[in-house]
mmCIF file of C-alpha atoms and ligand atoms in Angstrom:
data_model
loop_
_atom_site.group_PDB
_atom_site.id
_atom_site.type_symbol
_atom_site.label_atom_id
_atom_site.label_comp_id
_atom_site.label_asym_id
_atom_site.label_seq_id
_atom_site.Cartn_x
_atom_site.Cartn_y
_atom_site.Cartn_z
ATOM 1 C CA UNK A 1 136.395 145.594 229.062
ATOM 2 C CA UNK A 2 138.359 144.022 226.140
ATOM 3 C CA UNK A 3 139.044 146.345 223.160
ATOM 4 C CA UNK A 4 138.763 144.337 220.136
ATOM 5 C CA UNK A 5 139.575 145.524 216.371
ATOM 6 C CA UNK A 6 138.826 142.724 213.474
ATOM 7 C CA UNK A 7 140.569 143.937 210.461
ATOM 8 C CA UNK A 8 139.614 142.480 207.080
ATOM 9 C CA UNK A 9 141.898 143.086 204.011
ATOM 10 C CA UNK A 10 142.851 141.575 200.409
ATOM 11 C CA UNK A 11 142.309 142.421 196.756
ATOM 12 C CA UNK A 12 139.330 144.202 195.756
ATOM 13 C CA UNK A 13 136.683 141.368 194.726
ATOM 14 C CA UNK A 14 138.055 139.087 196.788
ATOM 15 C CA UNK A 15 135.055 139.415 198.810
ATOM 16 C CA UNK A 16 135.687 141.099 201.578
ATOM 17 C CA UNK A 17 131.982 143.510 201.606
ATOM 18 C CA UNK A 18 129.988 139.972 201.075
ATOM 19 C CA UNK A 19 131.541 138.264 203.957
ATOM 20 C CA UNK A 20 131.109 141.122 205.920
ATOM 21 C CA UNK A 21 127.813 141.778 205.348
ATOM 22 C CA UNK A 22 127.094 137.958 206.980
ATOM 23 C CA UNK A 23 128.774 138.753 210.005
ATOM 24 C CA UNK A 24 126.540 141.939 210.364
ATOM 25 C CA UNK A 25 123.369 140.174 209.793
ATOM 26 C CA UNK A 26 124.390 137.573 212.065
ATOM 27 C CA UNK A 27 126.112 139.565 214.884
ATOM 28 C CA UNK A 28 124.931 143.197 214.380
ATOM 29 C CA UNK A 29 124.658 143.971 218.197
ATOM 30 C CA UNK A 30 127.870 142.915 218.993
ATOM 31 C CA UNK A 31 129.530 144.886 215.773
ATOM 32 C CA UNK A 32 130.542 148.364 214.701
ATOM 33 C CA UNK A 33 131.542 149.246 211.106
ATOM 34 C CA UNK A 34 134.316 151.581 210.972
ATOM 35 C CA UNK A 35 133.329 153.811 207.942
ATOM 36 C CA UNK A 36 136.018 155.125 206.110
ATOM 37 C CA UNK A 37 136.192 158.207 204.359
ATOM 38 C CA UNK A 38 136.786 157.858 200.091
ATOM 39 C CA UNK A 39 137.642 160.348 197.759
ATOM 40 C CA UNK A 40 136.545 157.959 194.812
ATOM 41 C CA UNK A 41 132.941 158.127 193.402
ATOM 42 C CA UNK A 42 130.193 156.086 194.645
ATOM 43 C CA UNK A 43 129.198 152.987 193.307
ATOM 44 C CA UNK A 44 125.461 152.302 192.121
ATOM 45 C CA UNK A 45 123.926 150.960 195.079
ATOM 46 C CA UNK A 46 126.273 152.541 197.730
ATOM 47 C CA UNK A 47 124.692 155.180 200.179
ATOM 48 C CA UNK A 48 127.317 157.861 201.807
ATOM 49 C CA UNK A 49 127.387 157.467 205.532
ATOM 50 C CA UNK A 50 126.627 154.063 205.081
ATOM 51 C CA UNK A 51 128.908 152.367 202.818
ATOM 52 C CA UNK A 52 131.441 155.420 202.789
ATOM 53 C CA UNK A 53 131.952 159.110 203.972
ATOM 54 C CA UNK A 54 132.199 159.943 199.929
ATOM 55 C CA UNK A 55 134.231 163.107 200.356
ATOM 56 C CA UNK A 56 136.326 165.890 198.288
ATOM 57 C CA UNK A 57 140.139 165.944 197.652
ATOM 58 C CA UNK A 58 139.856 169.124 199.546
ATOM 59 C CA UNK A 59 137.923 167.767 202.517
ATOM 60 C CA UNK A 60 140.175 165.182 202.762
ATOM 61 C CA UNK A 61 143.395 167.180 203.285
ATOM 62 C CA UNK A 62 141.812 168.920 205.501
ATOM 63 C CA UNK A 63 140.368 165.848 207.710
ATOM 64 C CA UNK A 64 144.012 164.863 207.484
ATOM 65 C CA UNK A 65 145.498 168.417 208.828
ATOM 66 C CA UNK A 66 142.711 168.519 211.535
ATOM 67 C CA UNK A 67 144.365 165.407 212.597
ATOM 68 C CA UNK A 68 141.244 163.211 211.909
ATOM 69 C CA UNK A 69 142.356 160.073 210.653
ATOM 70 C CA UNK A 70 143.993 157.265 212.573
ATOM 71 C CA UNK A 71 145.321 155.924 209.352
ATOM 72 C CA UNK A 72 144.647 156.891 205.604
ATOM 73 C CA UNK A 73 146.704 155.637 202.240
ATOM 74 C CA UNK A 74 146.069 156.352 198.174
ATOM 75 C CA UNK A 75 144.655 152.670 196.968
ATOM 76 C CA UNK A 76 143.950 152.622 193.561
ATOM 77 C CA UNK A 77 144.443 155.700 193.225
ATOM 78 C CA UNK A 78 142.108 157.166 195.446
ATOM 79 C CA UNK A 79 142.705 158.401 199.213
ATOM 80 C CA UNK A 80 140.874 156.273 201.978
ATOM 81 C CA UNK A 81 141.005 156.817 205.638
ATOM 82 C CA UNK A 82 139.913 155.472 208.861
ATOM 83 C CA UNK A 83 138.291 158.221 211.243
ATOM 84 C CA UNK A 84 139.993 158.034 214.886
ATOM 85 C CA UNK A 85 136.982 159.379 216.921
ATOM 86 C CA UNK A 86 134.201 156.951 216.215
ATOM 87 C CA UNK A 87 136.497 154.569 216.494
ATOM 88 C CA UNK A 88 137.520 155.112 219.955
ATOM 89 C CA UNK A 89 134.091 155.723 221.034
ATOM 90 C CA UNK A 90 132.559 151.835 219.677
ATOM 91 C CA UNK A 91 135.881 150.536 221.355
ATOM 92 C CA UNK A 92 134.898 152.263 224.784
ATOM 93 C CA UNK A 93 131.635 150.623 224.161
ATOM 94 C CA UNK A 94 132.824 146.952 224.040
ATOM 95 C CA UNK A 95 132.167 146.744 220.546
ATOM 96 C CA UNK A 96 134.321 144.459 218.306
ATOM 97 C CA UNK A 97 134.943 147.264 215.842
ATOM 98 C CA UNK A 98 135.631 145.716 211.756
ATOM 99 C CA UNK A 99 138.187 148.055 209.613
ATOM 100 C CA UNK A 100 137.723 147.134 205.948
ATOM 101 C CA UNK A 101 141.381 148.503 204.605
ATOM 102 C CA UNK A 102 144.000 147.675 202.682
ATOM 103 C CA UNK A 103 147.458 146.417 203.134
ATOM 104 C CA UNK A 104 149.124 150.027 204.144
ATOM 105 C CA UNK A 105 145.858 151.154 206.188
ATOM 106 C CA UNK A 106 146.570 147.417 208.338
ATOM 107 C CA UNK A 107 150.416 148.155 208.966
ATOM 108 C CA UNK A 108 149.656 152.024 210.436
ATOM 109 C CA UNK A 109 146.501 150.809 212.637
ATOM 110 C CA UNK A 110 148.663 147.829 213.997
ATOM 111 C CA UNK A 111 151.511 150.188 215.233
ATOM 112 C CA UNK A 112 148.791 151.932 217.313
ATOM 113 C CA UNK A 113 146.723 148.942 217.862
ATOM 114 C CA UNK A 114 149.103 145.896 218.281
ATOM 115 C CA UNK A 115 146.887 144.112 220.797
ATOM 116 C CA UNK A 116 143.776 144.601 219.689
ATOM 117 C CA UNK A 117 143.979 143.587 215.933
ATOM 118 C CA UNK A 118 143.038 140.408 214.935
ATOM 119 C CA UNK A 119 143.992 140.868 211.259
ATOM 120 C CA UNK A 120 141.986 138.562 208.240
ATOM 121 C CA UNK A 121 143.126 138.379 204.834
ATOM 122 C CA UNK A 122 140.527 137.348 201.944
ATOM 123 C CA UNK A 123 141.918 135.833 198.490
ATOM 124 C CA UNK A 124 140.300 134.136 196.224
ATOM 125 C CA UNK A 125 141.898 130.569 194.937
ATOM 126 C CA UNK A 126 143.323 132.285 192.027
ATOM 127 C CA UNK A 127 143.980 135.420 189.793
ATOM 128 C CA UNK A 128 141.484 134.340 187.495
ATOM 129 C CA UNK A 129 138.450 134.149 189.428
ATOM 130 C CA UNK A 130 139.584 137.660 190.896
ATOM 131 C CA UNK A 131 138.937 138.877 187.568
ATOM 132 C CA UNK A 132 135.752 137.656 186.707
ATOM 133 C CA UNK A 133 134.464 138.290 190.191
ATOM 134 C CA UNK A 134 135.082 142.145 189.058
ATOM 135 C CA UNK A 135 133.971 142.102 185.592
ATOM 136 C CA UNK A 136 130.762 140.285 187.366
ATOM 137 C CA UNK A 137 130.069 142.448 190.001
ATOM 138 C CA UNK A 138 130.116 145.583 187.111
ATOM 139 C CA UNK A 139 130.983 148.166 189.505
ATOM 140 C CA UNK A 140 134.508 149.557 187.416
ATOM 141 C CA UNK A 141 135.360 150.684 184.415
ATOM 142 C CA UNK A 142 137.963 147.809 181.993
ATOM 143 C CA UNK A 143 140.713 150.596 183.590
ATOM 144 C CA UNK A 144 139.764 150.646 186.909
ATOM 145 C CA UNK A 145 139.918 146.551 187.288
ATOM 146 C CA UNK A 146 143.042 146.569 185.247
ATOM 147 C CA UNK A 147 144.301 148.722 188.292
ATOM 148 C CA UNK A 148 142.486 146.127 191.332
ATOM 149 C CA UNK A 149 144.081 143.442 189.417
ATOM 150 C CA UNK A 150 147.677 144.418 189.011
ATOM 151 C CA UNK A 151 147.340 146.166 192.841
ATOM 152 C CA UNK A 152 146.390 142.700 193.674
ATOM 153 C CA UNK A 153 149.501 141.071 192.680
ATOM 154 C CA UNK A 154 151.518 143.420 195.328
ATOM 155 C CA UNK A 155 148.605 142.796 198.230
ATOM 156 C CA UNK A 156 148.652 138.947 197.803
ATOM 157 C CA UNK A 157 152.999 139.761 198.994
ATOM 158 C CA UNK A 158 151.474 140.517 202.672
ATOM 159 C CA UNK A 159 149.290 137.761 202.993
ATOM 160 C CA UNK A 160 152.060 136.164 205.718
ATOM 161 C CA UNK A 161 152.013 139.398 208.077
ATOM 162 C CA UNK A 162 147.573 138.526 208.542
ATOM 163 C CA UNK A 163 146.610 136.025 211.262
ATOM 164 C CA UNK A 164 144.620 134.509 209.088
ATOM 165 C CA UNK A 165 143.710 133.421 205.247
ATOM 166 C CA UNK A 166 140.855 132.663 204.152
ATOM 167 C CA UNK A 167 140.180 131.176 200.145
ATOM 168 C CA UNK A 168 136.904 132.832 199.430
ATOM 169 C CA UNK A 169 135.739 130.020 196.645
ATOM 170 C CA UNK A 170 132.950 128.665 198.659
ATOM 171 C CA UNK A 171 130.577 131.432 200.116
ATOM 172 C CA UNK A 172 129.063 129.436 202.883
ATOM 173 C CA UNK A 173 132.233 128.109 204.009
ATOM 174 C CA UNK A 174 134.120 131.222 203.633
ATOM 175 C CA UNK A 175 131.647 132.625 205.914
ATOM 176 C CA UNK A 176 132.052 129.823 208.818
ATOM 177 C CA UNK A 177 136.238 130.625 208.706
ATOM 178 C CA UNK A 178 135.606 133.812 209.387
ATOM 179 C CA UNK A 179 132.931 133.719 211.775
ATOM 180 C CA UNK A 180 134.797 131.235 214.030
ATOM 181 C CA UNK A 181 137.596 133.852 214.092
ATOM 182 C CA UNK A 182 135.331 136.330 215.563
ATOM 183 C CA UNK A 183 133.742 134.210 218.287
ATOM 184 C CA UNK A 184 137.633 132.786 218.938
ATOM 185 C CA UNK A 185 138.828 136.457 219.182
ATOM 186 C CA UNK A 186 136.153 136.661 222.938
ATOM 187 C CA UNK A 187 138.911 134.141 224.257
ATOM 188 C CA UNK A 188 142.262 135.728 222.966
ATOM 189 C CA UNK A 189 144.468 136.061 225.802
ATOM 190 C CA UNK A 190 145.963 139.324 224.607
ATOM 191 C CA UNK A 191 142.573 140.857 225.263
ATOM 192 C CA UNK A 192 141.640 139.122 228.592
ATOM 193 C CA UNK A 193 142.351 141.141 231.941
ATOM 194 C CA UNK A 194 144.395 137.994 232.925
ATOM 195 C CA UNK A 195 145.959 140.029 236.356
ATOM 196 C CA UNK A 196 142.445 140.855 237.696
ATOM 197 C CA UNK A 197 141.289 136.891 236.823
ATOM 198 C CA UNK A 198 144.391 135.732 238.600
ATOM 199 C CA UNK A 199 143.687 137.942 241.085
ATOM 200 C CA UNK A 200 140.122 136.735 241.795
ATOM 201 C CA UNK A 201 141.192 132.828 241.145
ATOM 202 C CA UNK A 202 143.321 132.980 244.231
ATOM 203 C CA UNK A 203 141.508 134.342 246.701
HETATM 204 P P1 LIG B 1 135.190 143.177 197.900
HETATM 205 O O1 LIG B 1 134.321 143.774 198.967
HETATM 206 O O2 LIG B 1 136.346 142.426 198.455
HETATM 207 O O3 LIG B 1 135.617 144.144 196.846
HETATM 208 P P2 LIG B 1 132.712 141.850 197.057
HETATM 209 O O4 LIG B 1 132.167 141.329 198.332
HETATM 210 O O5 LIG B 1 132.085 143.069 196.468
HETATM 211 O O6 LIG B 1 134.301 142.048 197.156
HETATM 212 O O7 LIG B 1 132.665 140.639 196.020
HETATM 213 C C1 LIG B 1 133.010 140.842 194.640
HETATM 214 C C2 LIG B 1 131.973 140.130 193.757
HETATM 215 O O8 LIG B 1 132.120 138.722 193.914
HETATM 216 C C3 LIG B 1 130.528 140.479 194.126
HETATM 217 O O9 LIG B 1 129.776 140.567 192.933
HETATM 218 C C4 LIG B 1 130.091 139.286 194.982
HETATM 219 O O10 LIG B 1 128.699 139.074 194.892
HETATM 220 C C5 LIG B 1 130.891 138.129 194.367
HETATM 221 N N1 LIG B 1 131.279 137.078 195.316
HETATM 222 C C6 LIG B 1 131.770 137.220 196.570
HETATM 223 N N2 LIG B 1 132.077 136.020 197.107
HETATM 224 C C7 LIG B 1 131.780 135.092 196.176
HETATM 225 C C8 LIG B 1 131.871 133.656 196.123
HETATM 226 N N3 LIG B 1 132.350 132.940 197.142
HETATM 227 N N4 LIG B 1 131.491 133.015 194.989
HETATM 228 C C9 LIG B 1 131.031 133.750 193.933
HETATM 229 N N5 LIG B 1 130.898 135.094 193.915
HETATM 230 C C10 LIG B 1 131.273 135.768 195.011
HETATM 231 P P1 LIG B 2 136.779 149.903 197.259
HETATM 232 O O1 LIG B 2 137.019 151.101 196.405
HETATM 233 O O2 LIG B 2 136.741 148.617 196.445
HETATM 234 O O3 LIG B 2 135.589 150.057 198.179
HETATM 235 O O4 LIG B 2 138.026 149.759 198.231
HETATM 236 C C1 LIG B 2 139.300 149.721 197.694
HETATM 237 C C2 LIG B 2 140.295 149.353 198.761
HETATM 238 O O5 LIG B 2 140.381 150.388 199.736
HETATM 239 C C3 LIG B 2 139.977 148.067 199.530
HETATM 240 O O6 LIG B 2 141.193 147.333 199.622
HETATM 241 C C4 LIG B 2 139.567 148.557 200.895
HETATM 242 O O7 LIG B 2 139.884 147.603 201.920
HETATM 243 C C5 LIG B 2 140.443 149.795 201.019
HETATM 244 N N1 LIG B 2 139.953 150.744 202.028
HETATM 245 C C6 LIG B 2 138.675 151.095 202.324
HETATM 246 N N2 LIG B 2 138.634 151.968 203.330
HETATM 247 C C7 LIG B 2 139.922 152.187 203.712
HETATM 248 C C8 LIG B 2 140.535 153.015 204.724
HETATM 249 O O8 LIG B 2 139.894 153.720 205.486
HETATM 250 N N3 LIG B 2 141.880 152.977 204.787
HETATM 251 C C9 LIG B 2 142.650 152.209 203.959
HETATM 252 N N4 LIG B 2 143.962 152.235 204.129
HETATM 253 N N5 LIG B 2 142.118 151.425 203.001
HETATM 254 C C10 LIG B 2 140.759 151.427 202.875
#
């Protein structure tokens, strides 16, 4: 069975929980969301266990010690990690498993999952729109988007080590990009038990 990870990163606001949440509705069955564990506050809106693990600075270095995280990294000042276990249980499954991380989370899960990444950065067409996509959404404090913007700048550096781009400007069309990515990931070679099809085509 192939073992498929689609990873999603770029700036915060780029739009990266919208475009998601279209794939879900579209493809829940064939999807599992890899929830991260946060040590920032929850947003209005966001449920823990659902949106996050919203954990303590203690808990956290403690998931880490226990060995519990197949990746983690401070963003924005916060720590963020991916849990290993849950992971490798939807991947036994033959679920196509979505990591929503950042630039630093990507480059530790592709050292243990080189194969099976199919990595997707989101932008938007410019800085600009970044910012008013953040002061729309009203979710920060004037500090905490000064941060997302100014981490953005060093993100945006990566964009070239990413399969793909895509310009979130239109939603609709953002959304098509990234849904043909998923259904093209079903017929990535690096994923396709191309021995045992061999095998079968010759005899
Ligand atoms: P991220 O998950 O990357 O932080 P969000 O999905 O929360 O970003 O999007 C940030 C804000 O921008 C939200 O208020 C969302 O509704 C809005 N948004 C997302 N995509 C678009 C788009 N293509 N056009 C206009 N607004 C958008
Ligand atoms: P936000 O606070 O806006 O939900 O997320 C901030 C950033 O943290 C985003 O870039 C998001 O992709 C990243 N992030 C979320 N979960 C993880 C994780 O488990 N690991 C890493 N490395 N980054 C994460």
């Amino acid at each position: 069975m192939s073992r498929q990870i689609l990873l999603i990163s770029g700036p915060s606001g780029s739009g990266k929980s919208s475009l998601l949440s279209k794939l879900f509705a579209e493809f829940k069955d064939k999807l599992y969301f890899s929830i991260s564990s946060t040590t920032r506050a929850a947003r209005q809106g966001e449920k823990d266990g659902v949106n996050y693990h919203f954990i303590s600075q203690e808990q956290f270095q403690a998931d880490i010690k226990a060995g519990l995280f197949l990746e983690w990294a401070n963003v924005h000042g916060n720590l963020y990690g991916t849990s290993l276990r849950p992971v490798t249980h939807a991947l036994n499954e033959g679920k196509v498993v979505v990591f929503d991380i950042d630039v630093q989370g990507y480059f530790l899960a592709k050292k243990q999952y080189p194969k099976e990444i199919t990595a997707v950065f989101i932008s938007t067409k410019n800085s600009s729109i970044l910012a008013s996509r953040l002061e729309n959404r009203g979710s920060e404090s004037n500090e905490s988007i000064k941060t997302r913007l100014e981490n953005a700048k060093n993100e945006m550096k990566y964009i070239k080590d990413y399969d793909h781009i895509i310009v979130n400007d239109d939603l609709e069309a953002a959304y098509e990009s990234l849904r043909a990515i998923f259904i093209s990931m079903h017929s990535k070679c690096a994923n396709f038990e191309i021995e045992e099809f061999c095998q079968n085509w010759n005899n």
